[in-house]
mmCIF file with all atom_site columns, C-alpha atoms in Angstrom:
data_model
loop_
_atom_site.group_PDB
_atom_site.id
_atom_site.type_symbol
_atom_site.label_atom_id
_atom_site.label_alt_id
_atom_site.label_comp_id
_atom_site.label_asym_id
_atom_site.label_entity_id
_atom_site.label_seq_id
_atom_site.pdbx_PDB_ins_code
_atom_site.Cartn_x
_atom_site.Cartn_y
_atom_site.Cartn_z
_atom_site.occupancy
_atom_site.B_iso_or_equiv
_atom_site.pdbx_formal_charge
_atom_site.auth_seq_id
_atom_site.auth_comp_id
_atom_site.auth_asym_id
_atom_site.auth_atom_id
_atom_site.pdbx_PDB_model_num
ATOM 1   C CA . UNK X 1 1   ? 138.919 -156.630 -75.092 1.00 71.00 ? 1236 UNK X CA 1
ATOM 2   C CA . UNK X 1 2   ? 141.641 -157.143 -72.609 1.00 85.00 ? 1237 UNK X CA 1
ATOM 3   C CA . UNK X 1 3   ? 142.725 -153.890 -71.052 1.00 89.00 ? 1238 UNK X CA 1
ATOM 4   C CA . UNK X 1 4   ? 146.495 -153.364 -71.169 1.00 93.00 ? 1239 UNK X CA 1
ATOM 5   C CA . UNK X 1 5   ? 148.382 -153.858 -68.094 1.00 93.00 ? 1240 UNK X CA 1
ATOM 6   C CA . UNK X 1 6   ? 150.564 -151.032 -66.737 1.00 93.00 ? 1241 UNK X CA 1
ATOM 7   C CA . UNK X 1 7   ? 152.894 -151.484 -64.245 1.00 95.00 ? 1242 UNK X CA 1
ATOM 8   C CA . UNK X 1 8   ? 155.274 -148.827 -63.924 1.00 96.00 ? 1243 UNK X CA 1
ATOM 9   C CA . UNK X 1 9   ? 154.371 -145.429 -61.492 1.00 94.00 ? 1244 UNK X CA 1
ATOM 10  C CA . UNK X 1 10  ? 155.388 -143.207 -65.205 1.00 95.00 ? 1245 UNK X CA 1
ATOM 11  C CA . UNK X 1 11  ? 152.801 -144.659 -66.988 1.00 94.00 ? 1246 UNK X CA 1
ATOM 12  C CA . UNK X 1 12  ? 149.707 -144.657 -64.537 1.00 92.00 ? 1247 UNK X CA 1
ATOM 13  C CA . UNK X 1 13  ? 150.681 -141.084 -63.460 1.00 92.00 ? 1248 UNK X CA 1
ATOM 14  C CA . UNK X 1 14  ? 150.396 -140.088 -66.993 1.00 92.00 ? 1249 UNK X CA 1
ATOM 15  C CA . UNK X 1 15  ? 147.291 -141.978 -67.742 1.00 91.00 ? 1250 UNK X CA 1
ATOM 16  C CA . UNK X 1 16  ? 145.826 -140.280 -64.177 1.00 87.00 ? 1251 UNK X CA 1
ATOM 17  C CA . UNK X 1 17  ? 146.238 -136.949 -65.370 1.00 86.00 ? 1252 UNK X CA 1
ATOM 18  C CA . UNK X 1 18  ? 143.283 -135.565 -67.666 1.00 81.00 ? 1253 UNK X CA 1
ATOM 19  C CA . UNK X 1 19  ? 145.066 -133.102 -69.651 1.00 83.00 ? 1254 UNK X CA 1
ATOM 20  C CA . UNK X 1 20  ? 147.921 -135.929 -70.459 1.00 89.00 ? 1255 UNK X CA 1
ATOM 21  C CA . UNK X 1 21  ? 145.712 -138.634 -71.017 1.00 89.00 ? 1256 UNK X CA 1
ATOM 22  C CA . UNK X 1 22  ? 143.759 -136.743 -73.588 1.00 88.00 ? 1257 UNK X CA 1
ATOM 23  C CA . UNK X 1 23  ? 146.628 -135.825 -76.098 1.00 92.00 ? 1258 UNK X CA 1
ATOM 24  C CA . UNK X 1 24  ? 146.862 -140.020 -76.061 1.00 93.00 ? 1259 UNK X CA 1
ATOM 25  C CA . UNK X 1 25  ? 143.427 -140.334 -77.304 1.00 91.00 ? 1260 UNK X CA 1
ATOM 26  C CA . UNK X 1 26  ? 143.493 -139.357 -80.977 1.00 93.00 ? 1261 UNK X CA 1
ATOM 27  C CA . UNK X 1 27  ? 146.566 -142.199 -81.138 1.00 96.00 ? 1262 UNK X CA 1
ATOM 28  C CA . UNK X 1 28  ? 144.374 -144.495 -79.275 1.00 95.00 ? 1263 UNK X CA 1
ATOM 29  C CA . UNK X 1 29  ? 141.790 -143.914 -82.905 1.00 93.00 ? 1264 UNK X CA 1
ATOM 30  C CA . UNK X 1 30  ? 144.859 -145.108 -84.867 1.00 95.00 ? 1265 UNK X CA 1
ATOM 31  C CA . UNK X 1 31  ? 147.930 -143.845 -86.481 1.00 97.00 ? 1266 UNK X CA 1
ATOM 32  C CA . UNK X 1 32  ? 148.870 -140.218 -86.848 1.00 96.00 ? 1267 UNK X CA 1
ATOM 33  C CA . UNK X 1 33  ? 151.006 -137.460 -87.160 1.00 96.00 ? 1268 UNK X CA 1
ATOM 34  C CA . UNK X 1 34  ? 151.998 -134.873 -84.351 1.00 96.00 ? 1269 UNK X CA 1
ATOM 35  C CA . UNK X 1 35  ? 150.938 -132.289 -86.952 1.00 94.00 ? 1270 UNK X CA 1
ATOM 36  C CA . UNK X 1 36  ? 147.531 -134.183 -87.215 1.00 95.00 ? 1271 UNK X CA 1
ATOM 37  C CA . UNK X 1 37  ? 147.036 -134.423 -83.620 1.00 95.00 ? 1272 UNK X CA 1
ATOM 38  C CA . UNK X 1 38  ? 148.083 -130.622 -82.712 1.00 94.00 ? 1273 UNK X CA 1
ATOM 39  C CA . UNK X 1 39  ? 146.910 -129.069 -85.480 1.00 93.00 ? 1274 UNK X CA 1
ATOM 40  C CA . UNK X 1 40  ? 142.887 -131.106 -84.013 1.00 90.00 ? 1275 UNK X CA 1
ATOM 41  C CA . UNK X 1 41  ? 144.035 -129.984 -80.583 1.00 89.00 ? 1276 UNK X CA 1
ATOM 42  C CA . UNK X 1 42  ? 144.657 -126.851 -81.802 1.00 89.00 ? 1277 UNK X CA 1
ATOM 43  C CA . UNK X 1 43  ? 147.995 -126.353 -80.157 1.00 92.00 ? 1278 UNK X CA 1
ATOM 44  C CA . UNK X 1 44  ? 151.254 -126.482 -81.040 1.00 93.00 ? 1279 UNK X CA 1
ATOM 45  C CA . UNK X 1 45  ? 153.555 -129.119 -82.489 1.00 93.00 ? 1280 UNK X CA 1
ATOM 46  C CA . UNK X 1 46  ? 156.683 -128.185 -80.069 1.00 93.00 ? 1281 UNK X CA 1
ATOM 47  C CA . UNK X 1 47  ? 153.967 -128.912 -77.234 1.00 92.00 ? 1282 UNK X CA 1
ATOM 48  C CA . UNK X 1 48  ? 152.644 -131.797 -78.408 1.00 95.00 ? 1283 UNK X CA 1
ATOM 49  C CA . UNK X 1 49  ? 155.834 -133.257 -79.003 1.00 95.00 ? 1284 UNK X CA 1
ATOM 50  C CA . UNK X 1 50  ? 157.184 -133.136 -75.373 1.00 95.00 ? 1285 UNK X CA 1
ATOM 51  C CA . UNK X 1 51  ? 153.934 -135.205 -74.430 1.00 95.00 ? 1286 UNK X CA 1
ATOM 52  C CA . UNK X 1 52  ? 154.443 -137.582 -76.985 1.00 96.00 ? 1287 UNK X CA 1
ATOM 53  C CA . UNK X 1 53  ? 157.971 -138.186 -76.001 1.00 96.00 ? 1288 UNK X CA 1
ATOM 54  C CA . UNK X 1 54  ? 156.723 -138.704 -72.194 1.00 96.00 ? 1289 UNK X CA 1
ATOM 55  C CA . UNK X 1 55  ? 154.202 -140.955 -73.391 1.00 97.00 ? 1290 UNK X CA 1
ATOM 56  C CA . UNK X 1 56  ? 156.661 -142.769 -75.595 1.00 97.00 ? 1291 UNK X CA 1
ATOM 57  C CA . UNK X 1 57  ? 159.345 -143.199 -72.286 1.00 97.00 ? 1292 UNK X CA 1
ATOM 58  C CA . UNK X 1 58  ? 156.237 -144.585 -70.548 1.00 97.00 ? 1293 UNK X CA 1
ATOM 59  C CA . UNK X 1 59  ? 155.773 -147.381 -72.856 1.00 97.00 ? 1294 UNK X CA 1
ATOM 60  C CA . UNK X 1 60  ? 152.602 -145.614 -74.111 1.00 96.00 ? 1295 UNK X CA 1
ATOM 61  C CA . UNK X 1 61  ? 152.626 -144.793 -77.447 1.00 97.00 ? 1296 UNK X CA 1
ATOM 62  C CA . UNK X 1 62  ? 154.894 -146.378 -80.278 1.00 97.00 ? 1297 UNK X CA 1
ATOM 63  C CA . UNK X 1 63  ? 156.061 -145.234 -83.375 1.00 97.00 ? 1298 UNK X CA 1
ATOM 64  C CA . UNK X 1 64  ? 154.491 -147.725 -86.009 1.00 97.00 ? 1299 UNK X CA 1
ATOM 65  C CA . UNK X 1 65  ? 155.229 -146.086 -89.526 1.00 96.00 ? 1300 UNK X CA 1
ATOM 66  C CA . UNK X 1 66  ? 156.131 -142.799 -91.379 1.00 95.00 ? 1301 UNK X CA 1
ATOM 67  C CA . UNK X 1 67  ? 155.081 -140.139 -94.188 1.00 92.00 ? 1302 UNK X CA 1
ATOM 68  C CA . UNK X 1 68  ? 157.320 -139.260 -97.188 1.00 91.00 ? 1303 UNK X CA 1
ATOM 69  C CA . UNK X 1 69  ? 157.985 -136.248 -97.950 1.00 88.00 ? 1304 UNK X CA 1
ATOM 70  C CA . UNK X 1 70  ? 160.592 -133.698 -99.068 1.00 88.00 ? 1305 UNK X CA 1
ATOM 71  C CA . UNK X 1 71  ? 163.203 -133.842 -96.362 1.00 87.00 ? 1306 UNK X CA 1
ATOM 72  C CA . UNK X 1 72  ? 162.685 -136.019 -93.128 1.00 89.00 ? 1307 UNK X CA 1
ATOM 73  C CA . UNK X 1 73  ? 159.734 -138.378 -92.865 1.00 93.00 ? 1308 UNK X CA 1
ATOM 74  C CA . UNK X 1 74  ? 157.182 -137.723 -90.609 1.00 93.00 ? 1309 UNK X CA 1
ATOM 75  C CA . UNK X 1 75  ? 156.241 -140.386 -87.680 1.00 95.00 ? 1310 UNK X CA 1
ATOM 76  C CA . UNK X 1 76  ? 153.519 -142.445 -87.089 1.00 97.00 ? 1311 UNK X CA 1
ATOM 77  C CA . UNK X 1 77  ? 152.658 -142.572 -83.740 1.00 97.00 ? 1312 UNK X CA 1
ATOM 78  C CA . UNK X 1 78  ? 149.882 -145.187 -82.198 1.00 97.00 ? 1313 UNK X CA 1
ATOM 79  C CA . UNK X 1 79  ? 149.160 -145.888 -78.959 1.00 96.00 ? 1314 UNK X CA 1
ATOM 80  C CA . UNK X 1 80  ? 150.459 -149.267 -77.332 1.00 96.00 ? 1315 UNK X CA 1
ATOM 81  C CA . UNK X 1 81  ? 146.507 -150.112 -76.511 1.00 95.00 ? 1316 UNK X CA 1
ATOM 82  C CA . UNK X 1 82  ? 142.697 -148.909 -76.849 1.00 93.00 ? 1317 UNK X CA 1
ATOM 83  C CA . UNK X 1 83  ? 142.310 -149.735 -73.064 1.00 93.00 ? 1318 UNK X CA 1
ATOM 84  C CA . UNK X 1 84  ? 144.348 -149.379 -69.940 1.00 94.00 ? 1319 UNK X CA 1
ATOM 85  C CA . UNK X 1 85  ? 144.536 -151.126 -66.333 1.00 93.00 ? 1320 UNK X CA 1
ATOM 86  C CA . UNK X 1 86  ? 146.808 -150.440 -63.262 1.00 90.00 ? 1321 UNK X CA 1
ATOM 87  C CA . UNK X 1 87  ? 146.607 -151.071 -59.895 1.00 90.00 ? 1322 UNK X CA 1
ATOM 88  C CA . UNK X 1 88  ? 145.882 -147.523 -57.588 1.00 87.00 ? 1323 UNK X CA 1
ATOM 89  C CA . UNK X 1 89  ? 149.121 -148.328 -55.399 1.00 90.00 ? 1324 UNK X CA 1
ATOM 90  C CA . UNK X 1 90  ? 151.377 -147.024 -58.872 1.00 91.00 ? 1325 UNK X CA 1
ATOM 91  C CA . UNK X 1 91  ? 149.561 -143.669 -58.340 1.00 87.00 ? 1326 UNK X CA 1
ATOM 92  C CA . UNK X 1 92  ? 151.237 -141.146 -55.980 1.00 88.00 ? 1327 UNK X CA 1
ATOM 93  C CA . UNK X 1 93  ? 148.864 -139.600 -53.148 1.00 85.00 ? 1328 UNK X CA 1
ATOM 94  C CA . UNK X 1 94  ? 148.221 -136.364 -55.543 1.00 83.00 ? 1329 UNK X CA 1
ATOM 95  C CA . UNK X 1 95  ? 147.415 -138.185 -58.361 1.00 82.00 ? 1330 UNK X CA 1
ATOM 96  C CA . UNK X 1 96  ? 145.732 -141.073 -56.660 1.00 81.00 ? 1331 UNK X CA 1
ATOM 97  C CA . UNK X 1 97  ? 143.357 -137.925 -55.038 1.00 77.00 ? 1332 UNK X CA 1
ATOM 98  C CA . UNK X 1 98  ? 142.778 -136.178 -58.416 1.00 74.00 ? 1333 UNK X CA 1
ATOM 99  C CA . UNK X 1 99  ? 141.773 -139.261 -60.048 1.00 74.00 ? 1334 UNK X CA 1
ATOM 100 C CA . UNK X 1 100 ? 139.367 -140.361 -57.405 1.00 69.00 ? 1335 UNK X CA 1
ATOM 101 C CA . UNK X 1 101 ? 137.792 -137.308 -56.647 1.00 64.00 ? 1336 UNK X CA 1
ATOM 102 C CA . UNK X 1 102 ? 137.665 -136.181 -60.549 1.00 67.00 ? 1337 UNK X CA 1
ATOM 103 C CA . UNK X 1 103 ? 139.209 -132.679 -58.962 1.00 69.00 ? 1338 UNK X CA 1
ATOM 104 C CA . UNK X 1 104 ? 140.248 -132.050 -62.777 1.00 67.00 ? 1339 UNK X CA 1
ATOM 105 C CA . UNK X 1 105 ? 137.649 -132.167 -64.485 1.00 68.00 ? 1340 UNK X CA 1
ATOM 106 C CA . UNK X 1 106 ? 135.134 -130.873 -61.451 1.00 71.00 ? 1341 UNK X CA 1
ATOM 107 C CA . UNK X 1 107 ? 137.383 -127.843 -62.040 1.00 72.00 ? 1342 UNK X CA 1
ATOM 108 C CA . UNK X 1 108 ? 137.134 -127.573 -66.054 1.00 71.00 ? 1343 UNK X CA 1
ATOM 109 C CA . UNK X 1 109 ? 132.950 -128.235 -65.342 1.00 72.00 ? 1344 UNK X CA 1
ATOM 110 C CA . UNK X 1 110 ? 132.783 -125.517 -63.135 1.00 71.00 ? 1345 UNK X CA 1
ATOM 111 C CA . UNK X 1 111 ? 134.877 -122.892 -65.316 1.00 75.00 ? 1346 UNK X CA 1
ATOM 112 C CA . UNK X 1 112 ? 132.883 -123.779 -68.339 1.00 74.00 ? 1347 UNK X CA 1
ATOM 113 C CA . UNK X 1 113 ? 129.770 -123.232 -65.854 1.00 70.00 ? 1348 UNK X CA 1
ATOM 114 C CA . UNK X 1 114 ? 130.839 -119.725 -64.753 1.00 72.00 ? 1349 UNK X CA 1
ATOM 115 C CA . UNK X 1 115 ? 131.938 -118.471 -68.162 1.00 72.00 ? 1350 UNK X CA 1
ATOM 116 C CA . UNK X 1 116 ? 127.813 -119.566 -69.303 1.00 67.00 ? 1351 UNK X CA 1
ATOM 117 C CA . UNK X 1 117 ? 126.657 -118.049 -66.510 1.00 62.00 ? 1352 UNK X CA 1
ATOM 118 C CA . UNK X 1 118 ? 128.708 -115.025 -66.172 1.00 60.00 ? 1353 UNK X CA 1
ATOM 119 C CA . UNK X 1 119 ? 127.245 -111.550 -66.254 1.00 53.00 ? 1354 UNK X CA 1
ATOM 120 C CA . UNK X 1 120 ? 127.825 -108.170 -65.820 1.00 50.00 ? 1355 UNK X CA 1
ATOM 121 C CA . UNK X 1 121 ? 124.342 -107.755 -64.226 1.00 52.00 ? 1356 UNK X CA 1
ATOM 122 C CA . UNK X 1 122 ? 124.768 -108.123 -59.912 1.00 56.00 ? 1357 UNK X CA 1
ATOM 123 C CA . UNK X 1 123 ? 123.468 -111.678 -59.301 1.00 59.00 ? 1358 UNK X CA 1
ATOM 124 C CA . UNK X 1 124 ? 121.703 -112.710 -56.204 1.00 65.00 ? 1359 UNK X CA 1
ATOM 125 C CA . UNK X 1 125 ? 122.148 -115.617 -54.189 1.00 64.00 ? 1360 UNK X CA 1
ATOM 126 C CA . UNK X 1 126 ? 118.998 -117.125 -52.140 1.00 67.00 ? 1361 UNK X CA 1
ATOM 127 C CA . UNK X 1 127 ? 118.881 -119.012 -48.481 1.00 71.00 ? 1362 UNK X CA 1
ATOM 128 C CA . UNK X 1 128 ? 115.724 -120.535 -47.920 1.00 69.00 ? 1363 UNK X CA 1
ATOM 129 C CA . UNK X 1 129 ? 113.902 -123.422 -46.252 1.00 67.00 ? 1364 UNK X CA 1
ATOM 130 C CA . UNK X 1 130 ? 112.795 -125.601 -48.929 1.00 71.00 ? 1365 UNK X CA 1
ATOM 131 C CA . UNK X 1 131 ? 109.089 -127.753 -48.598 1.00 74.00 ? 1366 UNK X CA 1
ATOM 132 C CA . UNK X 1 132 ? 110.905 -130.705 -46.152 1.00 69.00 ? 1367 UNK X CA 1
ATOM 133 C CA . UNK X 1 133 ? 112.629 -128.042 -44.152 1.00 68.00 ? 1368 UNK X CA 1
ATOM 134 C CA . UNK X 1 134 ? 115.681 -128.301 -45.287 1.00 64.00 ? 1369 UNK X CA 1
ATOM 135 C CA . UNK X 1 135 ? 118.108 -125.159 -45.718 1.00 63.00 ? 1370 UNK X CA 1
ATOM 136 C CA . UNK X 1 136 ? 118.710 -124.105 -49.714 1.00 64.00 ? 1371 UNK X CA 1
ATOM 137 C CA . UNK X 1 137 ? 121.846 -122.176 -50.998 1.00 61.00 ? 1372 UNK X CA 1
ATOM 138 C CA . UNK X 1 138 ? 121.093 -121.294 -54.511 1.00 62.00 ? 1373 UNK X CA 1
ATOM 139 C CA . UNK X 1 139 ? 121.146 -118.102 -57.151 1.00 57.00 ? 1374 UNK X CA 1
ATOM 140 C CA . UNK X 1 140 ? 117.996 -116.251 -57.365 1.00 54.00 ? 1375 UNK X CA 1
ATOM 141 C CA . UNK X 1 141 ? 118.715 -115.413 -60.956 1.00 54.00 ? 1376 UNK X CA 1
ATOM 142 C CA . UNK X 1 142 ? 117.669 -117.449 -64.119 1.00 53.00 ? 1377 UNK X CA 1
ATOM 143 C CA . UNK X 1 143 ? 120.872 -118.459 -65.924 1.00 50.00 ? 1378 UNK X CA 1
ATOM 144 C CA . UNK X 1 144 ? 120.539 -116.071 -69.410 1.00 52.00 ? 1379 UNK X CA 1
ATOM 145 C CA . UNK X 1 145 ? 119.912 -117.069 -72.477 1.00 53.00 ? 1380 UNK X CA 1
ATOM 146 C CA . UNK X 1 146 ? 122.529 -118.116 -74.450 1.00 53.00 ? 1381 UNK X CA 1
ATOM 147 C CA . UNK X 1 147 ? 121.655 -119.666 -77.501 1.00 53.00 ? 1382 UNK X CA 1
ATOM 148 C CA . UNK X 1 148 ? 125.207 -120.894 -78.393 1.00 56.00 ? 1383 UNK X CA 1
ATOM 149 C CA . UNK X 1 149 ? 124.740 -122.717 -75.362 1.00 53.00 ? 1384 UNK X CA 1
ATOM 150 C CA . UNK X 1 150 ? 121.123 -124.212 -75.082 1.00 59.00 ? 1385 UNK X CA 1
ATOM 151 C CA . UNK X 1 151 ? 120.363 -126.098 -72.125 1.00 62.00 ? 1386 UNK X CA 1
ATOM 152 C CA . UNK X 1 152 ? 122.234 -125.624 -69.244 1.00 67.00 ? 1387 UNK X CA 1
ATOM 153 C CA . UNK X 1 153 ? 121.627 -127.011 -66.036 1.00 68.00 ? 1388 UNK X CA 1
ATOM 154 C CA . UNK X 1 154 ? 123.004 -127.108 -62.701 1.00 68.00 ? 1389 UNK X CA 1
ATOM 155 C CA . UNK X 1 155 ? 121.872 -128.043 -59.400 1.00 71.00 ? 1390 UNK X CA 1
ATOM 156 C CA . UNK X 1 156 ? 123.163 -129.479 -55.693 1.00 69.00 ? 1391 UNK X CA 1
ATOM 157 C CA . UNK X 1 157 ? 121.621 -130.785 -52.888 1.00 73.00 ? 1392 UNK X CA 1
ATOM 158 C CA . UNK X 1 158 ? 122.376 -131.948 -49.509 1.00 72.00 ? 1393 UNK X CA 1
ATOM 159 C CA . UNK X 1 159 ? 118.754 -132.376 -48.644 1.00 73.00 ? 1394 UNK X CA 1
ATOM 160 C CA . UNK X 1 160 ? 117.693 -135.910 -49.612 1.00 82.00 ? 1395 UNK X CA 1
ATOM 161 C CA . UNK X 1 161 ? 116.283 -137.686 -47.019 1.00 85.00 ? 1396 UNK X CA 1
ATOM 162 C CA . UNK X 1 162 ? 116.227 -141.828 -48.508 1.00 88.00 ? 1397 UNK X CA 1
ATOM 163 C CA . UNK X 1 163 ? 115.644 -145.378 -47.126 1.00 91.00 ? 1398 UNK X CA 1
ATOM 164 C CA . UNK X 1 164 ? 118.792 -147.241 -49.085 1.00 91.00 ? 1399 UNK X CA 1
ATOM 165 C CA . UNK X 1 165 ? 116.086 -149.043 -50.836 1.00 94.00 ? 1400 UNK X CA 1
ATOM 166 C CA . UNK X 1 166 ? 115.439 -145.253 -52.490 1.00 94.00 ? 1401 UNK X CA 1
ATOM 167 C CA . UNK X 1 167 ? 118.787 -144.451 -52.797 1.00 93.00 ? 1402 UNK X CA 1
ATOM 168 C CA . UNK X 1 168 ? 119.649 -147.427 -54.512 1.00 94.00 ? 1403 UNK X CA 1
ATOM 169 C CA . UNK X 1 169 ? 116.178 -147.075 -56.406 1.00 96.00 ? 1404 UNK X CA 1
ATOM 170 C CA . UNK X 1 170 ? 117.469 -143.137 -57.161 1.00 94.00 ? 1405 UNK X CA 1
ATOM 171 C CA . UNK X 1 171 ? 120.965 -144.224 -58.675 1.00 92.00 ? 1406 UNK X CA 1
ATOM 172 C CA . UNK X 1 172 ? 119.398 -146.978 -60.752 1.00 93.00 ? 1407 UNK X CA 1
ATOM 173 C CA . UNK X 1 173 ? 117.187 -144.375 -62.834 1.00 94.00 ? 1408 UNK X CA 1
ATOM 174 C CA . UNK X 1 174 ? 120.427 -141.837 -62.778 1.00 92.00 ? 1409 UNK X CA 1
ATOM 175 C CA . UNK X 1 175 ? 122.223 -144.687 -63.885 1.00 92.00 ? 1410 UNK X CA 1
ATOM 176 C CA . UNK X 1 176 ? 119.680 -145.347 -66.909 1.00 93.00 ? 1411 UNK X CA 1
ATOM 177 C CA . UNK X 1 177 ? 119.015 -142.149 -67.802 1.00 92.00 ? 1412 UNK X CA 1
ATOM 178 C CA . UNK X 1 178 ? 122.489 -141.368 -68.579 1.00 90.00 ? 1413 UNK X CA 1
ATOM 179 C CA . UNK X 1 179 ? 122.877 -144.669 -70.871 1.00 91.00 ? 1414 UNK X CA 1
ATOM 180 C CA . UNK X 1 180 ? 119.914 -143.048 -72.776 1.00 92.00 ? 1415 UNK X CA 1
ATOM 181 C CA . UNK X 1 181 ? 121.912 -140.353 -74.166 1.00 91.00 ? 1416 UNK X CA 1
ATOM 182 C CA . UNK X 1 182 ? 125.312 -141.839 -73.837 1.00 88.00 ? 1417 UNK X CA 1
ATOM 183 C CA . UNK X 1 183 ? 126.507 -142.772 -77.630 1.00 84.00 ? 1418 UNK X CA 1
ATOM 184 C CA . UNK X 1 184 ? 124.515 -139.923 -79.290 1.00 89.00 ? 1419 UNK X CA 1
ATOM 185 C CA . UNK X 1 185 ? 126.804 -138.110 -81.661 1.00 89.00 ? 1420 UNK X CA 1
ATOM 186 C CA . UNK X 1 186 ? 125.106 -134.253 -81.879 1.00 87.00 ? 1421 UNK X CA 1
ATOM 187 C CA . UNK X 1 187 ? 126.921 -131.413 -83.212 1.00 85.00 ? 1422 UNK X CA 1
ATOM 188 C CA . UNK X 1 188 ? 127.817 -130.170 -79.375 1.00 82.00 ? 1423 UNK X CA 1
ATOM 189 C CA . UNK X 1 189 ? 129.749 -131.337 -76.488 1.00 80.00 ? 1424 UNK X CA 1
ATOM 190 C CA . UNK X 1 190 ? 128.135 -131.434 -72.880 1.00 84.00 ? 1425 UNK X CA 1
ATOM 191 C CA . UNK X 1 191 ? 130.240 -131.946 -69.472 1.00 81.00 ? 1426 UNK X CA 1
ATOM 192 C CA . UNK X 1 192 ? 127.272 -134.020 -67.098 1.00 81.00 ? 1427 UNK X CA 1
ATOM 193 C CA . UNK X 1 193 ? 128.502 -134.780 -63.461 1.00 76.00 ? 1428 UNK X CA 1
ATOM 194 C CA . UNK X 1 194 ? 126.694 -137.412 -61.575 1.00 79.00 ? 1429 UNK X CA 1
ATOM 195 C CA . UNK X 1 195 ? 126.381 -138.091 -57.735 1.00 81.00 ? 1430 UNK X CA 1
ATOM 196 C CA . UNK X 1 196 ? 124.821 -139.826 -54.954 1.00 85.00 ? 1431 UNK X CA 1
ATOM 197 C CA . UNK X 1 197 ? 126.426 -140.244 -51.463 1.00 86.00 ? 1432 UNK X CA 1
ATOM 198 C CA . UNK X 1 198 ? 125.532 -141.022 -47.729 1.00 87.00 ? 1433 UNK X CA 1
ATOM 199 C CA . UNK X 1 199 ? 126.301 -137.969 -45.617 1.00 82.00 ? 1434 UNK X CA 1
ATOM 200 C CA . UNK X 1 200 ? 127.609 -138.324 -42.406 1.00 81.00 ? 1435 UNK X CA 1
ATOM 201 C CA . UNK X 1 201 ? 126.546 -135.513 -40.365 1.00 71.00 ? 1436 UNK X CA 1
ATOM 202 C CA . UNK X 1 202 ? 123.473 -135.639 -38.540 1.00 68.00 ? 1437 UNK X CA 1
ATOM 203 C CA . UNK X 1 203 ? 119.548 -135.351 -39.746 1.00 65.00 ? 1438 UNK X CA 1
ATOM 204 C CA . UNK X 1 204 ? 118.557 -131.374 -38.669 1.00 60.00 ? 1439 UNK X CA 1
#
């Protein structure tokens, strides 16, 4: 499939911003209604109709049909394309960082992370040298059981020490073992983040 090419600064700011972009997907499934598509999103239809009308100035999303019914017809809305393309330059330096850096949804991954492992029991945080010497920052606590949310994990480390054979070796197998569960279609909806980089600062 041939992505769509955008080429106006509207449209790629639109599809750079996470909470826009996503009101485009259900259209991007195939026709609907704004009542369909609000009433899934569970917001409102006055809402969802100022982002449709963005998306529609943007050259976005088209309206390809309508519903009879008593009084005035609802639209069909679809959008233009199931895949988009457009060159970073379109973005402007906010959204161009927010995209890059996944700031938006780092921030909706670490709010659903808190909210898990929130408690009204004092938590403890831990500073410790870890088996290769290097200096931990971590809770001390277990994260609770919750079974409405089974398997939580979280970790982060600054203490890899790799050849780039290993690193590359390391991102490979991340690489894979996401693909293993990527496509599965359980009852439950899990945020994963991902990451391997080079740090600059010096071995300690």
């Amino acid at each position: 499939m041939t992505p769509y090419s955008i080429t106006t600064p509207e449209a790629a700011n639109l599809l750079a911003r996470p909470d826009v972009a996503r009101l485009l997907k259900p259209f991007m499934r195939g026709p609907r209604t704004l009542s369909q598509v609000a009433q899934a999103q569970d917001m409102r239809v006055e809402t969802l109709h100022y982002r449709v009308q963005q998306l529609r100035r943007a050259g976005l999303l088209r309206v390809v049909g309508e519903v009879p019914r008593r009084g005035r017809p609802l639209k069909l809305y679809e959008a233009v394309a199931t895949a988009f393309v457009f060159s970073a330059d379109l973005l402007s330096p906010e959204a161009l960082q927010e995209l890059s850096l996944g700031k938006a949804w780092l921030r909706e991954f670490m709010e659903e992370l808190e909210r898990l492992t929130g408690t009204d029991e004092q938590r403890t945080v831990q500073v410790s040298l870890n088996s290769a010497g290097a200096l931990i920052w971590g809770t001390a606590d277990e994260l609770p059981e919750r079974p409405e949310h089974p398997a939580a994990y979280f970790t982060q480390s600054a203490a890899l020490y790799l050849t780039p054979a290993e690193a590359e070796e390391l991102a490979a197998e991340l690489d894979t073992l996401y693909q293993r569960y990527e496509g599965r279609s359980g009852p439950k909806r899990y945020g994963l983040i991902l990451g391997l980089t080079p740090l600059s600062r010096p071995v300690d």
